[in-house]
Amino acid sequence: MKLRTALWGVAVGSLTLLPCDFAHASDGPGAFSLAPTTSEIYGGEPTGTCEWPTTLALGGCTGTLVHPKMMIYAAHCGTGWNVVGLGESGNSPARSIQTEYCRTYPGGGPGSGTDWAYCILAEEVTDVPIIPPLMGCETSVLQPGKEVAIVGFGNTDDNTFNIKYEVYTTINQITGQDEAYIGGGGLDSCQGDSGGPVYVKLNEADDSWRVFGITSYGGACGGGGYYSMMHTGMEWFEQDSGLDITPCHDADGTWNPGPNCLGFELEPEVGHGSWADGCSGGPTSGLSTICGDPFDVGPDGTPPVVNIVHPTDGETFMTMNGNNVPMTIEATAVDDGAVQYVELMIDGEVIANSADYSAPYQWPVQFPPGGYCIGARAVDFTETEGFAAEVCIGIDQDAPEPEPEPEPEPETTSGGSDSGSDGDPSAGPDDDDDDDDNGGDDDDDDVQASGTDSGSGTGGGLEGCGCRSDGEAPASPALALLGLGLLGLSRRRRR
């Protein structure tokens, strides 16, 4: 039996790959081969940019991002993984992510169906769309002949290593050890793919994808292999880590959809966006109903209540030699059902790719000198939106005054005569709208004057409050954001 991992040091260019830690591998059956074979994923091809973005390079094994803070992989790969990589090449990953700690299932290893391990990441990956583990009634798709996609960074029959490859093949059977036996006929995983994912598409009722397999072991590469399965270890994964990685189910497979039981990838194999935006932008599913009723989104029509809690209105900040001021903007949001996401607003404009799908709602930003008014837009699952009152801050200057809320238009009395209509009934309502000299316009003048301080220089017809000081015309929102460093704003599909 050959483990699907790097069992020897392999030189790839200037990079030397060290053997995996096999402290937990000895529990598996059979003898391990420690010498390279002439056989060199098999029958597959390299992935394009952002295809299967949740597949992680470990530099000798492969893993799967199943939660913004968690990677799942194989126990026989050991625990010595301090850094993992996102991207298409393990040699030059698009992103390198530190781990906080890694754990293996006690006694787990190849041949037992429990080749389970996970790492907790030091920082959340909040912008990459997560493909959730297959759970509950969804596991009924695991039938002989079902097409699946194996993805990994291991040896290939193209003589590459540490490059992300994919191969499409089929399930042969689910064994009595709760392992999936998959592939063969030249379509297979190989050394270095250990711990990596096997993805499966659901069915006509829900065309989104799930991940279920953990590459474990096999014979000669190309002849098929055996895969532990995530759903059989879910109670250990969730209890040991303290994380909920099943947005639609309980750990035992019971259907229990939460507010994140939606928005699953329909085309992860295609590749959308770029690594700069977390490979986002592809089509996603709606509220999942595959195993039961969808998540209850709450009553329609009541907007979420959202507030900016940091910074506070009127605060001023000083730069050092005119440099930008780093700051984390934080908001709270509640709804009578559930909040779907919250977006950051600066000077009345929603910031692109700033949607945060779970509390705490935070955005790290760098502000250059100027004045800014910060807001937020919250959207619930009925697509009803609510807006936060603006909080205005100054960088190297006083904070600008927020625009006053417009006063409501005075109500007109139906059927009465209009003082500016000259008694002509046919001129009544239309004259109120069009005649700038009528009595209604005098009321508008009073409202405008009451909202203007003769010494403020910020009232009247000024629009927006970005980057302006007393007596200056406001800059447009686009100019206000010129030079504004938005760091890591993409926080989509947090779970």
CSV table of C-alpha atoms in Angstrom, one decimal, residues 44-48 51 158 163-166:
chain,number,residue,atom,x,y,z
A,44,GLY,CA,-5.9,15.0,-15.0
A,45,GLU,CA,-4.8,18.5,-15.9
A,46,PRO,CA,-3.6,21.6,-14.1
A,47,THR,CA,-6.3,23.9,-12.8
A,48,GLY,CA,-6.8,27.5,-14.1
A,51,GLU,CA,-10.5,26.9,-9.9
A,158,ASP,CA,3.0,15.1,-16.4
A,163,ILE,CA,1.1,22.2,-8.8
A,164,LYS,CA,-2.7,22.1,-8.4
A,165,TYR,CA,-4.2,19.4,-10.6
A,166,GLU,CA,-7.8,18.1,-11.0
